[in-house]
Short mmCIF file of C-alpha atoms and ligand atoms in Angstrom, two decimals:
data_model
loop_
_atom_site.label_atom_id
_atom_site.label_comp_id
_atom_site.label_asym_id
_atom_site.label_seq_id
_atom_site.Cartn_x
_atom_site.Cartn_y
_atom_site.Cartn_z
CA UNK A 1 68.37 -9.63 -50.54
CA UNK A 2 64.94 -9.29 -49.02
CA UNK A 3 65.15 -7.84 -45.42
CA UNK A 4 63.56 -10.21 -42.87
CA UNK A 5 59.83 -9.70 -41.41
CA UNK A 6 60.24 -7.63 -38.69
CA UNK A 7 59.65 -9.53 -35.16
CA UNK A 8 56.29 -8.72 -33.36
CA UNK A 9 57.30 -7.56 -30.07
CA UNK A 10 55.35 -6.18 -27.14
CA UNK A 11 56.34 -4.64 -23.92
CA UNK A 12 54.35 -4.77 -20.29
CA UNK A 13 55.84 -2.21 -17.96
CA UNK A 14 56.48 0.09 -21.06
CA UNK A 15 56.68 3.27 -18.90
CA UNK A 16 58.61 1.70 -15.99
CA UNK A 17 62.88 1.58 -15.71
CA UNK A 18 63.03 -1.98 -17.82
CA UNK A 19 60.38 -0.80 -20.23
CA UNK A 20 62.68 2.46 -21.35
CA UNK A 21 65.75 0.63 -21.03
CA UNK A 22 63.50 -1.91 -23.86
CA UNK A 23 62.20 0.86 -25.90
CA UNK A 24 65.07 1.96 -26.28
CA UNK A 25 67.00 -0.64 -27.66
CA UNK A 26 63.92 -1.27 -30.11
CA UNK A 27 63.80 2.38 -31.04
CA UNK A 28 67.49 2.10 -32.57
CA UNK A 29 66.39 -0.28 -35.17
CA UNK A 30 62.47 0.67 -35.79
CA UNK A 31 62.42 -1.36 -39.28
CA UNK A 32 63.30 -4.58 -36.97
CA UNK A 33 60.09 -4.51 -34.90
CA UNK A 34 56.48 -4.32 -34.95
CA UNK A 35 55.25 -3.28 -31.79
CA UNK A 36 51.96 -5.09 -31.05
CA UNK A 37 50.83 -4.13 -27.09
CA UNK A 38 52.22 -1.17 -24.71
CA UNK A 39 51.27 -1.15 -21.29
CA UNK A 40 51.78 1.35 -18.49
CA UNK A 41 50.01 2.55 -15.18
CA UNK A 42 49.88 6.00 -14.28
CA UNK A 43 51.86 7.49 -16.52
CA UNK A 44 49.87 8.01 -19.21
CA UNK A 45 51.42 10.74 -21.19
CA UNK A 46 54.85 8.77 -21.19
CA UNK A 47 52.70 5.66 -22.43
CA UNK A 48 51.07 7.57 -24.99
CA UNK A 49 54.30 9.26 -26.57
CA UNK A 50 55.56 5.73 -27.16
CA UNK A 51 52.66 4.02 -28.35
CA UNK A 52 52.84 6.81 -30.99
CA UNK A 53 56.18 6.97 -31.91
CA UNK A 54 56.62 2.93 -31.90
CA UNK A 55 53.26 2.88 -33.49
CA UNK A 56 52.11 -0.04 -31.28
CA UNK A 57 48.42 -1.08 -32.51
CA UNK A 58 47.28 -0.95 -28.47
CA UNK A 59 48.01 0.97 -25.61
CA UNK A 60 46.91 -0.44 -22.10
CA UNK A 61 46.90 1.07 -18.99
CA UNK A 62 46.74 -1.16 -15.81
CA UNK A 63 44.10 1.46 -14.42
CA UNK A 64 40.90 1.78 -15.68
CA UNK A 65 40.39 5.08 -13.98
CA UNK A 66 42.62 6.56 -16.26
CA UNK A 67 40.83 5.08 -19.89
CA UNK A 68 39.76 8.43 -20.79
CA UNK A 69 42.98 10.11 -20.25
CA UNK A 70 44.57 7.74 -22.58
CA UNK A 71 42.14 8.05 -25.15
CA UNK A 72 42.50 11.61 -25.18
CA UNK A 73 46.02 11.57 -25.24
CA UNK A 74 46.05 8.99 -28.11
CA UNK A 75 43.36 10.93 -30.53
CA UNK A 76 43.91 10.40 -33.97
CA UNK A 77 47.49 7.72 -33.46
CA UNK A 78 45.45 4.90 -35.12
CA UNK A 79 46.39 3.32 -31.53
CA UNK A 80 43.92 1.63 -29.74
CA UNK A 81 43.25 2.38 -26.16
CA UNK A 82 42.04 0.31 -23.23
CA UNK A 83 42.54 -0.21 -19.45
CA UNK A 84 42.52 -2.65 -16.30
CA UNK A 85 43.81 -5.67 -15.56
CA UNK A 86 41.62 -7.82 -17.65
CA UNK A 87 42.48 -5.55 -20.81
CA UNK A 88 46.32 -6.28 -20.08
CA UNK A 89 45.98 -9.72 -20.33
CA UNK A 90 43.87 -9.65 -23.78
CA UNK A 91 47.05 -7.42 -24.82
CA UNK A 92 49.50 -10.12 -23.71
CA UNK A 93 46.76 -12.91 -25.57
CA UNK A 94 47.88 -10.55 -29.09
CA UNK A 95 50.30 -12.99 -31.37
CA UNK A 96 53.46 -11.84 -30.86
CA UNK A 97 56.98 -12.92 -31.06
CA UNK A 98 58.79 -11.87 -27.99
CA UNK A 99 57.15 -10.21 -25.04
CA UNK A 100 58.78 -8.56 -22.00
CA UNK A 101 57.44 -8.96 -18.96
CA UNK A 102 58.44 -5.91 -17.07
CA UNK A 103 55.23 -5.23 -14.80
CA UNK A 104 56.25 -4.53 -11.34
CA UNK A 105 54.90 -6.66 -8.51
CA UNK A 106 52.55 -9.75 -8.93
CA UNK A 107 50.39 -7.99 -11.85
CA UNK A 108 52.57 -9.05 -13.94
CA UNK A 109 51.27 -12.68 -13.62
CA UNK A 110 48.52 -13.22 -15.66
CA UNK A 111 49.95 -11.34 -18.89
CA UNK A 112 52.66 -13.28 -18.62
CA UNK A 113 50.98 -16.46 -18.73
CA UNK A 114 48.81 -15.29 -21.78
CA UNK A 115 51.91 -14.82 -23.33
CA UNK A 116 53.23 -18.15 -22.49
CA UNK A 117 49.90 -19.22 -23.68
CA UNK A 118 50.07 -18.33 -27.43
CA UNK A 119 53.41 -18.97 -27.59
CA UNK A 120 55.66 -16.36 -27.53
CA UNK A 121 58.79 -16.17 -25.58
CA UNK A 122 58.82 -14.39 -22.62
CA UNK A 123 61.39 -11.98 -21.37
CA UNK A 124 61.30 -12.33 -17.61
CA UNK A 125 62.56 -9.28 -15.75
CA UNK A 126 59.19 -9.74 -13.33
CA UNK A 127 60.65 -11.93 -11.38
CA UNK A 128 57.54 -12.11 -9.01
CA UNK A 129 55.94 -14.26 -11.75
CA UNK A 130 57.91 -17.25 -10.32
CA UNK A 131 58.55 -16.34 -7.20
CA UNK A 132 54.69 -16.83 -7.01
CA UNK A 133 53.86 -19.17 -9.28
CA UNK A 134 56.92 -21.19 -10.47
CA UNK A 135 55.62 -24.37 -11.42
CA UNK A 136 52.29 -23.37 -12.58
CA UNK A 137 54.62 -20.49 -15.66
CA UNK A 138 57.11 -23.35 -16.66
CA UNK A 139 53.92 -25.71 -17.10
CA UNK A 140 52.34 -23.45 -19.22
CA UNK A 141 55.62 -22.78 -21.01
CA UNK A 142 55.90 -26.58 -21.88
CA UNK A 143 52.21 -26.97 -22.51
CA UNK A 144 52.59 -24.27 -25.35
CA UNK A 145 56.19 -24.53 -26.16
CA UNK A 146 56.80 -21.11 -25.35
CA UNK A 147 60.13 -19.78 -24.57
CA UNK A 148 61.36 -18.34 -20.95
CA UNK A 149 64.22 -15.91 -20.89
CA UNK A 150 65.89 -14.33 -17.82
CA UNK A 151 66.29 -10.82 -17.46
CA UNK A 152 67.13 -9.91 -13.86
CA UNK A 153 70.76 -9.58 -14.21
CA UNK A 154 71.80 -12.09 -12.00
CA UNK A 155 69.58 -14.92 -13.76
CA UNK A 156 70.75 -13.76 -17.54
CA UNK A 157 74.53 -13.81 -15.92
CA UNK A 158 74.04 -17.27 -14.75
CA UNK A 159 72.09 -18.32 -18.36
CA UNK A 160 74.74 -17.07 -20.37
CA UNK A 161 77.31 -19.15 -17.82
CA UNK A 162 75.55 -22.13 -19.17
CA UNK A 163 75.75 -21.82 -22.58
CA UNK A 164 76.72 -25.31 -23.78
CA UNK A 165 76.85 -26.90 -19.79
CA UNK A 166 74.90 -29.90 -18.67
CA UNK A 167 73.18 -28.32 -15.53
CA UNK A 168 74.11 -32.23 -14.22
CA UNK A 169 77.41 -31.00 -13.91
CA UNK A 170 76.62 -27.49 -11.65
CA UNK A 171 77.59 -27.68 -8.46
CA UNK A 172 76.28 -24.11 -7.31
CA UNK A 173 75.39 -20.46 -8.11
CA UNK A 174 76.67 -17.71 -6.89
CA UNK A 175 74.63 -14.89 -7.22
CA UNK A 176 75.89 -11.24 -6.37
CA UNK A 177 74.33 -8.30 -4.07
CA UNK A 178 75.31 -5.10 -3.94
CA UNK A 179 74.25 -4.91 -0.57
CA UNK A 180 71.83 -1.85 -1.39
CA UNK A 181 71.65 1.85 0.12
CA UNK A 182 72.30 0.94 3.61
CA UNK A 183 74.80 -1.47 3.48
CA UNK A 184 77.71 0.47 5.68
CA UNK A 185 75.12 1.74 7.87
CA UNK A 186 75.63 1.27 11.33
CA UNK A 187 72.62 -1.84 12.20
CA UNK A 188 71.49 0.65 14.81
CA UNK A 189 70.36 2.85 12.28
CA UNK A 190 68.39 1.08 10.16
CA UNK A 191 65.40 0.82 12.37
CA UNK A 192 64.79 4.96 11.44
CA UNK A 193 65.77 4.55 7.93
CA UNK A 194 63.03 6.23 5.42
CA UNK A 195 62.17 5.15 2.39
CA UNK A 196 63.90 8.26 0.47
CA UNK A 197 67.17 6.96 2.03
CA UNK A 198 66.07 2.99 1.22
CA UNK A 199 65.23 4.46 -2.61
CA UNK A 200 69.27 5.43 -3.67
CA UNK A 201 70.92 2.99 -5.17
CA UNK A 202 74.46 3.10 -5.11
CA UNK A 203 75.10 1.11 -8.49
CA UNK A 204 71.97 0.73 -10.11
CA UNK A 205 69.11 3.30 -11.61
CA UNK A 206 65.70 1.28 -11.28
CA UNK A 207 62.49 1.38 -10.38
CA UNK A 208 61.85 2.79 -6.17
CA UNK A 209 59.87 -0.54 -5.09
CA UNK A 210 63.26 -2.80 -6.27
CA UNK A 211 65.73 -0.51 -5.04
CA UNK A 212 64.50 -0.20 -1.75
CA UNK A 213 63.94 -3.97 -2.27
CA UNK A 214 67.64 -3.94 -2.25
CA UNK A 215 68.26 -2.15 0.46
CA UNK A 216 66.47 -5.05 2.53
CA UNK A 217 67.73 -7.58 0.06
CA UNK A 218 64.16 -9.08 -0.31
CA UNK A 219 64.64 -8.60 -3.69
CA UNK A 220 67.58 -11.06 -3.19
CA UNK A 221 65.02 -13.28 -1.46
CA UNK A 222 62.94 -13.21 -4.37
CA UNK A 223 65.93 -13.79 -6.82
CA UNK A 224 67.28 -16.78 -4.86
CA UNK A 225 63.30 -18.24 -4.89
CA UNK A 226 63.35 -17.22 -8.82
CA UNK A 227 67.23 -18.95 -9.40
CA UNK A 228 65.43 -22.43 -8.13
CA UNK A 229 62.48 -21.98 -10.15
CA UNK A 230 64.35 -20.90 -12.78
CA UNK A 231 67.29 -23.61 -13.13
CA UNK A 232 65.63 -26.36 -11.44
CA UNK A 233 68.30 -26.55 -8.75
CA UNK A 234 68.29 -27.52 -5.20
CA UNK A 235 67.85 -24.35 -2.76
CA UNK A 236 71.20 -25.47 -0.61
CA UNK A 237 73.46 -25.38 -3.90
CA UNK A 238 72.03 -21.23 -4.37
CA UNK A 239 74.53 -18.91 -2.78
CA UNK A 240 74.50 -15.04 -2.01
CA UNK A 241 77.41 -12.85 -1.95
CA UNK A 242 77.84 -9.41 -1.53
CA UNK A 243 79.64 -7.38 -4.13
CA UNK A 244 79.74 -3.92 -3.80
CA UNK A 245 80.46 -2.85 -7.43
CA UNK A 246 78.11 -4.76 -9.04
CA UNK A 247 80.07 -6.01 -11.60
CA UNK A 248 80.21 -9.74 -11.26
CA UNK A 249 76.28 -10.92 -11.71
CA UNK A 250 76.49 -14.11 -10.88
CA UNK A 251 78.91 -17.53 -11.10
CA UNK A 252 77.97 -20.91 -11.67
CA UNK A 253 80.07 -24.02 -9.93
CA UNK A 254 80.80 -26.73 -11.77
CA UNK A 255 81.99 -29.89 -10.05
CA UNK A 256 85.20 -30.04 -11.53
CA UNK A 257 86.07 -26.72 -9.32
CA UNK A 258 85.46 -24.24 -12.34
CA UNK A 259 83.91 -21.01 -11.08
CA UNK A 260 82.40 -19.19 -14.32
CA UNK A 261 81.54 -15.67 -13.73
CA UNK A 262 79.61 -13.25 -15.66
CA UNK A 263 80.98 -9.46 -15.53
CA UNK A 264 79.17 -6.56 -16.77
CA UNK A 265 78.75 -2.68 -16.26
CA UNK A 266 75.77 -2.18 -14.18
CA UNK A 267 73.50 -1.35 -16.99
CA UNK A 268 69.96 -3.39 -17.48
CA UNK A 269 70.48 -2.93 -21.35
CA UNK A 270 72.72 -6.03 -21.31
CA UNK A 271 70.46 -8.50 -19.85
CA UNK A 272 67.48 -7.03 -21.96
CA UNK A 273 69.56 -6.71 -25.24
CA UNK A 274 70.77 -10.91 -24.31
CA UNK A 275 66.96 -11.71 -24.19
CA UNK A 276 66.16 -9.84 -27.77
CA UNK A 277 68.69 -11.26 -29.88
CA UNK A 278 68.89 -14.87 -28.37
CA UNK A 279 70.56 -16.90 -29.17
CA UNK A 280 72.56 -14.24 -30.87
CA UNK A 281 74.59 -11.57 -29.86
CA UNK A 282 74.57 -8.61 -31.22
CA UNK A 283 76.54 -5.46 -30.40
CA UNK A 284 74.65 -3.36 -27.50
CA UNK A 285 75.06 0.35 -25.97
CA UNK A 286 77.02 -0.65 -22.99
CA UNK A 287 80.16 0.59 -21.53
CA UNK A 288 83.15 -1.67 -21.65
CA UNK A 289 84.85 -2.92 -18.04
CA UNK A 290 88.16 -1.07 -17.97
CA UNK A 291 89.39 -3.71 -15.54
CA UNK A 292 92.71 -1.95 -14.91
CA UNK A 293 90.90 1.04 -14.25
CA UNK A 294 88.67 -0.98 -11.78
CA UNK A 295 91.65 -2.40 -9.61
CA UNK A 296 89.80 -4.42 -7.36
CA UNK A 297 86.60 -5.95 -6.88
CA UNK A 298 85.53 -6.91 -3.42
CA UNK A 299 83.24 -9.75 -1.63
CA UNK A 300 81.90 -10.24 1.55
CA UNK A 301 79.57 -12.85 2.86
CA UNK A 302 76.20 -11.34 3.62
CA UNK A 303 75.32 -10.80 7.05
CA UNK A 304 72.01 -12.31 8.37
CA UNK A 305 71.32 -10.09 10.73
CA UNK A 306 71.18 -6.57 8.55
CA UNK A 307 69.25 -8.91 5.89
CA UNK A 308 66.57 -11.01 7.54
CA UNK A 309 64.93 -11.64 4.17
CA UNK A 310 67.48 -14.15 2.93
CA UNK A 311 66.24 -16.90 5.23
CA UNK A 312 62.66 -16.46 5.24
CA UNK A 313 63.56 -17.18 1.37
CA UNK A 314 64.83 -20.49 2.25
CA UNK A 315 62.03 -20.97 4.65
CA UNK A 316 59.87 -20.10 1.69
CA UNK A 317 61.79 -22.74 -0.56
CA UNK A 318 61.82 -25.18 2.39
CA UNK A 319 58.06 -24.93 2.49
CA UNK A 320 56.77 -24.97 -1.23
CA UNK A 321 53.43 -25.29 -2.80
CA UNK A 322 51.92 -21.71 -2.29
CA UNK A 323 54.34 -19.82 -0.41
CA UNK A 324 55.97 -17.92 -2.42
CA UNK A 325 52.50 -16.34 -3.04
CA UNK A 326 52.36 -15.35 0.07
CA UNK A 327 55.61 -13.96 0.78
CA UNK A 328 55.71 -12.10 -2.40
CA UNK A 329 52.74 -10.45 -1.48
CA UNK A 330 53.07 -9.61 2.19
CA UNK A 331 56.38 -7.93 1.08
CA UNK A 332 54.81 -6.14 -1.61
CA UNK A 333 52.28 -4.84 1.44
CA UNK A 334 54.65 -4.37 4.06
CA UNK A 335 56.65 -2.39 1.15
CA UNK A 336 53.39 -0.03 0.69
CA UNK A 337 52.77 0.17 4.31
CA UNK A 338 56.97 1.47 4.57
CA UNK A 339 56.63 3.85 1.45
CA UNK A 340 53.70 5.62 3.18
CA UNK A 341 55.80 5.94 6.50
CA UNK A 342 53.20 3.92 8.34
CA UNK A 343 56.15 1.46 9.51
CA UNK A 344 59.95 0.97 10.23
CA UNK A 345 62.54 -0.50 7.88
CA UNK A 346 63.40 -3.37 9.93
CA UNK A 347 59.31 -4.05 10.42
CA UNK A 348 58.79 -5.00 6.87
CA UNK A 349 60.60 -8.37 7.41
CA UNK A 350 58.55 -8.68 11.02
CA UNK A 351 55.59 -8.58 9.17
CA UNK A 352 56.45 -10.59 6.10
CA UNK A 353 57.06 -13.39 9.16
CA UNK A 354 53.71 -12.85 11.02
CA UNK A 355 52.24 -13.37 7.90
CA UNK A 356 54.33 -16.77 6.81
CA UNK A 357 53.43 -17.84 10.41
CA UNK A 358 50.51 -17.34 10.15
CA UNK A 359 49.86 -19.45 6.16
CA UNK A 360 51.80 -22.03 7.15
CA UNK A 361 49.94 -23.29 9.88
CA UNK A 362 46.94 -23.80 7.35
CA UNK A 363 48.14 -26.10 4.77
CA UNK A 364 44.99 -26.05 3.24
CA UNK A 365 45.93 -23.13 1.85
CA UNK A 366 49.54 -23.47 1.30
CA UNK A 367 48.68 -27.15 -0.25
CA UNK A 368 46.29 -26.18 -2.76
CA UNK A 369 46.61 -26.77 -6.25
CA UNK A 370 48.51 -23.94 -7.82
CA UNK A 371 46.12 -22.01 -10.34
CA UNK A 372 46.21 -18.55 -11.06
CA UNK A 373 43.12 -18.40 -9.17
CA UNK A 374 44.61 -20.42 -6.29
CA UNK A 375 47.83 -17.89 -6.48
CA UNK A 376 45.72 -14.71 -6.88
CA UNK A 377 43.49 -15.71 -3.98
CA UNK A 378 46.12 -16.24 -1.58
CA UNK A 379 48.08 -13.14 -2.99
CA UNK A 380 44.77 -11.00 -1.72
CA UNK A 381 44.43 -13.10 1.54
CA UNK A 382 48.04 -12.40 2.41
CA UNK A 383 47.77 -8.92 1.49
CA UNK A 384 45.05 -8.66 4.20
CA UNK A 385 46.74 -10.35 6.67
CA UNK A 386 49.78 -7.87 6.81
CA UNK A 387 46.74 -4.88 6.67
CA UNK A 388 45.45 -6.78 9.95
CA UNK A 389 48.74 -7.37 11.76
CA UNK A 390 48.94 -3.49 11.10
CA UNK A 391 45.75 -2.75 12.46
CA UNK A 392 46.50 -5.18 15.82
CA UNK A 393 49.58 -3.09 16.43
CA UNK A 394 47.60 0.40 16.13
CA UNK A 395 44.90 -1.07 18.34
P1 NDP B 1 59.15 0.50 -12.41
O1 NDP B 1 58.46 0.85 -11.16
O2 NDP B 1 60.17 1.42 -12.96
O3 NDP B 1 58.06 0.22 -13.57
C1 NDP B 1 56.96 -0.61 -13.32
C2 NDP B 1 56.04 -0.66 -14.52
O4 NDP B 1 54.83 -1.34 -14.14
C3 NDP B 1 55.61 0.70 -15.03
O5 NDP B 1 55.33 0.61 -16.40
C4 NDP B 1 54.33 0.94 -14.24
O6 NDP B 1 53.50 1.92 -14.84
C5 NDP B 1 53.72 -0.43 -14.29
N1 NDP B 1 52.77 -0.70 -13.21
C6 NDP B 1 52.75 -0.19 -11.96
N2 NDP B 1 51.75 -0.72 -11.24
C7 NDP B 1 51.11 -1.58 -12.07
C8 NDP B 1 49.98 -2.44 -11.91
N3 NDP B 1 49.28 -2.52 -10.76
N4 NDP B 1 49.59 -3.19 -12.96
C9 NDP B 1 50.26 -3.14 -14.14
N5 NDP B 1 51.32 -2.34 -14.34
C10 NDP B 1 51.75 -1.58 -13.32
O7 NDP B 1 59.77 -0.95 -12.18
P2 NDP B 1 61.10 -1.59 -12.77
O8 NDP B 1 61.18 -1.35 -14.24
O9 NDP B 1 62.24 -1.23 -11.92
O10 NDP B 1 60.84 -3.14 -12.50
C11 NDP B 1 59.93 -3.89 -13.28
C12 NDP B 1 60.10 -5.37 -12.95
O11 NDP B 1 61.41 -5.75 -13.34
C13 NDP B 1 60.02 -5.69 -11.47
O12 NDP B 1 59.48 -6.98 -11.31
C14 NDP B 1 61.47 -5.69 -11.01
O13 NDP B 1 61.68 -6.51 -9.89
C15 NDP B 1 62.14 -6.28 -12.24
N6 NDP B 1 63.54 -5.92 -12.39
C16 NDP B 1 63.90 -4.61 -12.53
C17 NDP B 1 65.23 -4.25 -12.68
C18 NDP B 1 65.62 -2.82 -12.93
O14 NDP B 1 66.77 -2.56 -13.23
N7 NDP B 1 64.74 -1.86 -12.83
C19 NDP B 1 66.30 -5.27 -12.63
C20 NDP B 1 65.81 -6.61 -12.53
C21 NDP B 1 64.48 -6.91 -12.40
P3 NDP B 1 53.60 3.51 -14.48
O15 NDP B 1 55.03 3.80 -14.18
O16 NDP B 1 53.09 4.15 -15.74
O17 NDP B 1 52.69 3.73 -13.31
MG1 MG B 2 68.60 -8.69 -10.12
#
C-alpha cells in the first residue's frame, strides 16, 4: 500500500509554549508532515534549529530587526528567511493543510485570516483572534470554507463534548479555572503582587503573558468572549467555575439535565494532538488520570471581587461590535505596563475599565464595520489610551 501524501502543515508561534508542544507532536512522525511556514519573534536561534530540522521551506520572524540574524543562522538550510508582520501573513497566504495559530496577543490576527483565506483549517489556540474579531474570522471561514478548530483547552473540552449534539439542545457551558497563582492569597495582598509571583502557575507550564493572565483570570475573560464566538451561544448560558486541579476543562448542559464533562491531565498536547488528527483520534503522549489516585476534585464559584475581569467580559459581550478589540488590547497594555513594574496587579483591570469607559461612549468607533483595518485601528487607539491614562496618573 502506498503511504498517504504527507499533510502540509505550518506553525505561527513556533518558538512559543503551544508551538513546542506542536513541534513536537509533528517531530514524532516526520514522514506525516511537510512543514511549509515557521514563525517566531525573538528567539531566533530556537526558530532556526526547527526550521532546519523540520525542514520548513520559510522561516519568519515577527521582527524585522532581527532579518539578518535569521539569515545568518539559517545559511546554507535551503530555508528561506524573512521578517515583520507583513512577511507573516504572506507565510500564513502559503497553501497549506492545517495551520496553528499560536501567536501570542492580537498579532496573531491577520495570519490567521490568510489562513482562513486559502483555505486551510485553522488550529485556534490564539484565542485573541476572536476575542477581537469574532464575526469578521467565522465570515471569512464560511466565505472560504475553511475549517476552525479549538485549541485552548477549555474550548477543545467543550468541542469534543459535542461530538454528535445538536447545540439546540445545550443548555450551558461550564468552563473551568484554576484560579491562577494567587488564588489563596489573602485579597489584601494582591495589590503588591509582582509579576514573577503572577508568572507561576500552579497546574499549567505556558507562556508568562497567559499565566499571569490567569492569575487575574482575564484570560478567563477572554475565553468566556471566545466560548460565545466560538459556539454561537448566548453570553448568560457561559459559566465559570473554579477548579483547582485542572482536570475537568469544561462541561456542556444539555436540557435534559446531562452534565458532560471533559477530563484531562493538564497537558496542552491533548487539545493540540485533538486539532491534528480531527476528526480522528489517535493515540497521544499524555499521562493517564489515575482517578483513585486523585481522590477528589474540588469546585468553587469564582469570586468577583479577587477577579474583576470576568464582568467587564460580560460588559464586553453585552456591548458588541468592536469591543472586544478594545479590551483585548488595553489588557494586553495594561499587561506590559505590569510586566515592567510600572503598575499594581489590581490596576490592570482599573485601566482595562478607563479605557472601556472611555470607547464606549463613542459608538462611532465601537459601531464601525468590523475589518481588520477597523479592528487593528482601534487595537492601536486603545493601546494609546491605557499609555495616556498612565501618563494622567504620573502627571
Ligand atoms: P508564548 O509566549 O510561549 O509564545 C508566543 C509565540 O509568539 C512565540 O513564538 C513568540 O516568539 C511569538 N511572538 C511574540 N510576540 C510576537 C509578535 N509581536 N508577533 C508575532 N509573534 C510573536 O505563548 P503561548 O504559547 O503560551 O501562547 C500562545 C497563544 O496560545 C496565546 O494566544 C495564548 O493565549 C494561547 N494559549 C496558550 C496556552 C498554553 O498552554 N501556553 C493554552 C491555551 C491558549 P518568541 O518567543 O520567539 O519571541
Ligand atoms: Mg484555556
Amino acid at each position: 500500500m502506498q503511504a498517504a501524501d504527507p499533510r502540509r502543515v505550518s506553525i505561527f508561534g513556533a518558538t512559543g509554549s503551544i508551538g513546542q508542544n506542536t513541534i513536537d507532536l509533528i517531530a514524532r512522525d516526520p514522514d506525516a508532515y511537510d512543514v511549509v511556514a515557521l514563525s517566531g519573534g525573538a528567539n531566533i536561534a530556537r526558530l532556526a534549529e526547527d526550521a532546519r530540522r523540520l525542514r520548513a521551506d520559510v522561516a519568519v520572524t515577527a521582527f524585522p530587526e532581527r532579518l539578518h540574524d535569521l539569515r545568518a543562522a539559517l545559511a546554507g538550510s535551503g530555508v528561506m528567511a524573512a521578517a515583520g508582520p507583513a512577511a507573516l501573513v504572506e507565510a500564513a497566504a502559503r497553501p497549506a493543510d492545517w495551520v496553528m495559530s499560536a501567536i501570542v496577543g492580537a498579532a496573531g490576527l491577520a495570519p490567521g485570516l490568510a489562513a482562513l483565506e486559502q483555505g486551510a483549517t485553522l488550529a485556534l489556540a490564539n484565542k485573541e483572534t476572536l476575542v477581537c474579531a469574532g464575526p469578521l474570522v467565522l465570515e471569512t471561514a464560511r466565505r472560504h470554507g475553511a475549517r476552525l478548530l479549538p485549541v485552548d483547552s477549555e474550548h477543545s473540552a467543550v468541542f469534543q463534548a459535542l461530538v454528535g449534539e445538536d447545540m439546540a439542545a445545550v443548555e450551558r457551558i461550564v468552563i473551568t479555572a484554576s484560579g491562577g497563582a494567587f488564588r489563596d492569597w489573602p485579597l489584601e495582598r494582591l495589590a503588591s503582587a509582582t509579576a514573577e509571583e503572577a508568572a507561576q502557575h500552579p497546574n499549567w507550564d505556558m507562556g508568562q503573558r497567559i499565566t499571569i493572565d490567569s492569575a487575574s483570570m482575564f484570560n478567563k475573560a477572554l475565553e468566556v468572549i471566545e466560548t460565545r464566538e466560538f459556539f454561537g451561544i448566548d453570553p448568560d448560558r457561559i459559566e465559570v467555575i473554579v477548579h483547582p486541579e485542572s482536570m475537568v476543562h469544561a462541561l456542556v448542559g444539555f436540557r435534559d439535565g446531562a452534565l458532560m464533562a471533559h477530563l484531562g491531565a493538564p497537558d496542552m498536547r491533548h487539545a493540540i494532538g485533538y486539532a491534528l488528527h480531527w476528526p480522528e483520534r489517535r493515540d497521544l503522549p499524555v499521562a493517564r488520570l489515575d482517578l483513585a489516585a486523585l481522590g477528589q476534585l474540588n469546585f468553587r464559584a469564582p469570586d468577583g471581587a479577587r477577579y474583576p475581569a470576568l464582568a467587564l467580559a460580560r460588559r464586553v459581550m453585552a456591548r458588541g461590535g468592536l469591543s472586544g478589540a478594545v479590551f483585548n488590547a488595553a489588557k494586553e497594555r495594561a499587561l506590559d505596563h505590569f510586566i515592567a513594574g510600572h503598575i499594581g496587579f489590581l490596576d490592570m483591570a482599573r485601566l482595562v475599565e478607563a479605557v472601556l469607559d472611555r470607547f464606549e461612549s463613542d459608538p462611532g468607533l465601537i459601531d464601525a464595520p468590523m475589518t481588520l483595518d477597523t479592528v487593528t485601528q482601534t487595537d492601536h487607539l486603545a493601546r494609546q489610551r491605557v499609555d495616556a491614562a498612565m501618563a494622567q496618573r504620573a502627571g
